[in-house]
Amino acid sequence: MCIRDRLILVLINGLQYLFSTTSKLLMWIIFILALPSYITYSRSNLKKSFFMRVFGALAIVIAFAGLILIQLNQFIGIETLILGYMFEPLAGISIYLSLYNVNKLFSSLFFYGALIYTIGLPMYLINLGIVSVAGDVIKMIGLFMLIMSFYTKRRVL
């Protein structure tokens, strides 16, 4: 099950799904995977890397607090987790600026898709979670095309 599947399950089943054992497990796996990603990005030669180091660290710390609260079945954990996610686009500015010269269109799709995804997360609270799902799809298209442009070792478009 991927993140998009979980987003859609929350859209269909409501926020209560986030308190299911499966969802909690997936959130912890995603969190654990975020740690080496953060370390790698923080050590890399990204443009404006302080965005990654500062806002990425904030996102991780706040998300951890949210996961603990969700584990304790506290609804405020969802809100805390969403707050942590709000710092991810700020951390992603350094990735966006570094990839912008590779391909303006695909790096923009990736970044702005991630931004729409993040903005859409709180919209689950008012039954508009589809915004987050759409942002995630846009982000994945941009990421896929960026990877393909690296894989083919030529600029696409």
mmCIF file of C-alpha atoms in Angstrom:
data_model
loop_
_atom_site.group_PDB
_atom_site.id
_atom_site.type_symbol
_atom_site.label_atom_id
_atom_site.label_comp_id
_atom_site.label_asym_id
_atom_site.label_seq_id
_atom_site.Cartn_x
_atom_site.Cartn_y
_atom_site.Cartn_z
ATOM 1 C CA MET A 1 0.000 0.000 0.000
ATOM 2 C CA CYS A 2 1.461 3.337 -0.995
ATOM 3 C CA ILE A 3 0.850 6.802 0.406
ATOM 4 C CA ARG A 4 -1.702 7.632 -2.270
ATOM 5 C CA ASP A 5 -3.696 4.542 -1.288
ATOM 6 C CA ARG A 6 -3.649 5.689 2.333
ATOM 7 C CA LEU A 7 -4.725 9.197 1.310
ATOM 8 C CA ILE A 8 -7.647 7.732 -0.618
ATOM 9 C CA LEU A 9 -8.581 5.419 2.263
ATOM 10 C CA VAL A 10 -8.713 8.428 4.580
ATOM 11 C CA LEU A 11 -10.812 10.240 1.977
ATOM 12 C CA ILE A 12 -13.257 7.307 1.825
ATOM 13 C CA ASN A 13 -13.235 6.179 5.470
ATOM 14 C CA GLY A 14 -12.710 9.500 7.221
ATOM 15 C CA LEU A 15 -10.050 10.672 9.625
ATOM 16 C CA GLN A 16 -10.777 7.802 11.999
ATOM 17 C CA TYR A 17 -8.850 5.560 9.582
ATOM 18 C CA LEU A 18 -5.649 7.285 10.739
ATOM 19 C CA PHE A 19 -6.086 5.571 14.098
ATOM 20 C CA SER A 20 -6.164 2.091 12.552
ATOM 21 C CA THR A 21 -3.230 -0.213 13.157
ATOM 22 C CA THR A 22 -2.407 -0.344 9.441
ATOM 23 C CA SER A 23 -2.349 3.426 9.084
ATOM 24 C CA LYS A 24 -0.266 3.891 12.220
ATOM 25 C CA LEU A 25 2.252 1.349 10.970
ATOM 26 C CA LEU A 26 2.488 3.065 7.584
ATOM 27 C CA MET A 27 2.963 6.467 9.205
ATOM 28 C CA TRP A 28 5.819 5.114 11.350
ATOM 29 C CA ILE A 29 7.466 3.530 8.301
ATOM 30 C CA ILE A 30 7.241 6.832 6.417
ATOM 31 C CA PHE A 31 8.661 8.658 9.437
ATOM 32 C CA ILE A 32 11.571 6.211 9.763
ATOM 33 C CA LEU A 33 12.342 6.606 6.050
ATOM 34 C CA ALA A 34 12.331 10.387 6.466
ATOM 35 C CA LEU A 35 15.293 10.267 8.852
ATOM 36 C CA PRO A 36 17.971 9.000 6.428
ATOM 37 C CA SER A 37 16.481 11.210 3.691
ATOM 38 C CA TYR A 38 16.834 14.253 5.908
ATOM 39 C CA ILE A 39 20.422 13.344 6.816
ATOM 40 C CA THR A 40 21.350 12.763 3.174
ATOM 41 C CA TYR A 41 19.748 15.988 1.964
ATOM 42 C CA SER A 42 21.256 17.982 4.825
ATOM 43 C CA ARG A 43 24.739 16.775 3.946
ATOM 44 C CA SER A 44 24.373 17.251 0.200
ATOM 45 C CA ASN A 45 25.379 20.330 -1.718
ATOM 46 C CA LEU A 46 21.900 21.795 -2.169
ATOM 47 C CA LYS A 47 21.315 25.446 -2.937
ATOM 48 C CA LYS A 48 20.062 27.340 0.125
ATOM 49 C CA SER A 49 20.617 24.199 2.220
ATOM 50 C CA PHE A 50 19.671 25.995 5.428
ATOM 51 C CA PHE A 51 16.016 25.616 4.338
ATOM 52 C CA MET A 52 16.473 21.849 4.437
ATOM 53 C CA ARG A 53 18.414 21.768 7.678
ATOM 54 C CA VAL A 54 16.141 24.099 9.666
ATOM 55 C CA PHE A 55 12.665 23.406 8.300
ATOM 56 C CA GLY A 56 13.354 19.711 7.699
ATOM 57 C CA ALA A 57 14.368 19.295 11.335
ATOM 58 C CA LEU A 58 11.243 21.158 12.493
ATOM 59 C CA ALA A 59 9.059 18.952 10.306
ATOM 60 C CA ILE A 60 10.593 15.792 11.743
ATOM 61 C CA VAL A 61 10.351 16.857 15.382
ATOM 62 C CA ILE A 62 6.746 18.039 15.082
ATOM 63 C CA ALA A 63 5.729 14.966 13.045
ATOM 64 C CA PHE A 64 7.268 12.735 15.712
ATOM 65 C CA ALA A 65 5.165 14.446 18.384
ATOM 66 C CA GLY A 66 2.082 14.006 16.195
ATOM 67 C CA LEU A 67 2.806 10.308 15.693
ATOM 68 C CA ILE A 68 3.154 9.782 19.434
ATOM 69 C CA LEU A 69 -0.210 11.473 20.002
ATOM 70 C CA ILE A 70 -1.830 9.432 17.211
ATOM 71 C CA GLN A 71 -0.379 6.291 18.766
ATOM 72 C CA LEU A 72 -2.194 7.345 21.973
ATOM 73 C CA ASN A 73 -5.406 7.805 19.893
ATOM 74 C CA GLN A 74 -5.464 11.557 20.489
ATOM 75 C CA PHE A 75 -7.095 13.538 17.677
ATOM 76 C CA ILE A 76 -4.731 16.464 18.268
ATOM 77 C CA GLY A 77 -2.040 14.122 16.934
ATOM 78 C CA ILE A 78 -3.534 14.468 13.442
ATOM 79 C CA GLU A 79 -3.416 18.238 13.691
ATOM 80 C CA THR A 80 0.142 18.101 15.029
ATOM 81 C CA LEU A 81 1.213 15.788 12.214
ATOM 82 C CA ILE A 82 -0.326 18.160 9.665
ATOM 83 C CA LEU A 83 1.560 21.045 11.277
ATOM 84 C CA GLY A 84 4.794 19.089 10.867
ATOM 85 C CA TYR A 85 3.990 18.500 7.203
ATOM 86 C CA MET A 86 3.574 22.259 6.718
ATOM 87 C CA PHE A 87 7.330 22.684 7.105
ATOM 88 C CA GLU A 88 8.157 20.186 4.349
ATOM 89 C CA PRO A 89 7.607 22.558 1.395
ATOM 90 C CA LEU A 90 9.836 25.085 3.137
ATOM 91 C CA ALA A 91 12.515 22.407 3.499
ATOM 92 C CA GLY A 92 11.922 21.440 -0.128
ATOM 93 C CA ILE A 93 12.856 24.899 -1.396
ATOM 94 C CA SER A 94 16.517 23.850 -1.395
ATOM 95 C CA ILE A 95 15.720 20.747 -3.478
ATOM 96 C CA TYR A 96 13.568 22.780 -5.857
ATOM 97 C CA LEU A 97 16.275 25.408 -6.375
ATOM 98 C CA SER A 98 18.881 22.706 -6.956
ATOM 99 C CA LEU A 99 16.748 20.831 -9.524
ATOM 100 C CA TYR A 100 15.354 23.900 -11.263
ATOM 101 C CA ASN A 101 18.287 24.068 -13.670
ATOM 102 C CA VAL A 102 17.865 20.396 -14.560
ATOM 103 C CA ASN A 103 14.323 20.906 -15.815
ATOM 104 C CA LYS A 104 12.163 23.891 -14.945
ATOM 105 C CA LEU A 105 8.833 22.233 -15.762
ATOM 106 C CA PHE A 106 9.398 18.934 -13.953
ATOM 107 C CA SER A 107 11.031 20.486 -10.895
ATOM 108 C CA SER A 108 8.120 22.935 -10.701
ATOM 109 C CA LEU A 109 5.576 20.103 -10.982
ATOM 110 C CA PHE A 110 7.387 18.268 -8.197
ATOM 111 C CA PHE A 111 7.630 21.285 -5.889
ATOM 112 C CA TYR A 112 4.200 22.797 -6.485
ATOM 113 C CA GLY A 113 2.577 19.353 -6.385
ATOM 114 C CA ALA A 114 4.152 18.865 -2.960
ATOM 115 C CA LEU A 115 2.903 22.292 -1.931
ATOM 116 C CA ILE A 116 -0.655 21.477 -3.063
ATOM 117 C CA TYR A 117 -0.417 18.122 -1.277
ATOM 118 C CA THR A 118 0.580 19.860 1.945
ATOM 119 C CA ILE A 119 -2.039 22.588 1.664
ATOM 120 C CA GLY A 120 -4.612 19.870 0.991
ATOM 121 C CA LEU A 121 -3.866 17.919 4.181
ATOM 122 C CA PRO A 122 -5.854 20.181 6.515
ATOM 123 C CA MET A 123 -8.651 20.138 3.939
ATOM 124 C CA TYR A 124 -9.361 16.572 5.030
ATOM 125 C CA LEU A 125 -10.914 18.214 8.084
ATOM 126 C CA ILE A 126 -13.585 19.767 5.844
ATOM 127 C CA ASN A 127 -13.992 16.807 3.465
ATOM 128 C CA LEU A 128 -11.811 18.264 0.698
ATOM 129 C CA GLY A 129 -8.978 15.760 0.948
ATOM 130 C CA ILE A 130 -9.103 15.289 -2.823
ATOM 131 C CA VAL A 131 -6.939 18.451 -3.046
ATOM 132 C CA SER A 132 -4.148 16.606 -1.244
ATOM 133 C CA VAL A 133 -4.543 13.546 -3.469
ATOM 134 C CA ALA A 134 -4.358 15.743 -6.596
ATOM 135 C CA GLY A 135 -1.219 17.462 -5.295
ATOM 136 C CA ASP A 136 0.374 14.100 -4.609
ATOM 137 C CA VAL A 137 -0.351 12.943 -8.164
ATOM 138 C CA ILE A 138 1.139 16.156 -9.619
ATOM 139 C CA LYS A 139 4.202 15.756 -7.381
ATOM 140 C CA MET A 140 4.705 12.143 -8.465
ATOM 141 C CA ILE A 141 4.443 13.044 -12.155
ATOM 142 C CA GLY A 142 7.101 15.729 -11.695
ATOM 143 C CA LEU A 143 9.322 13.346 -9.726
ATOM 144 C CA PHE A 144 8.920 10.570 -12.294
ATOM 145 C CA MET A 145 9.784 12.906 -15.153
ATOM 146 C CA LEU A 146 12.807 14.272 -13.262
ATOM 147 C CA ILE A 147 14.043 10.735 -12.681
ATOM 148 C CA MET A 148 13.481 9.883 -16.339
ATOM 149 C CA SER A 149 15.421 12.957 -17.428
ATOM 150 C CA PHE A 150 18.354 11.842 -15.240
ATOM 151 C CA TYR A 151 17.997 8.239 -16.397
ATOM 152 C CA THR A 152 18.125 9.132 -20.063
ATOM 153 C CA LYS A 153 21.032 11.514 -19.314
ATOM 154 C CA ARG A 154 19.506 14.201 -21.419
ATOM 155 C CA ARG A 155 17.200 17.078 -20.755
ATOM 156 C CA VAL A 156 13.590 16.347 -21.534
ATOM 157 C CA LEU A 157 11.686 19.194 -23.179
#
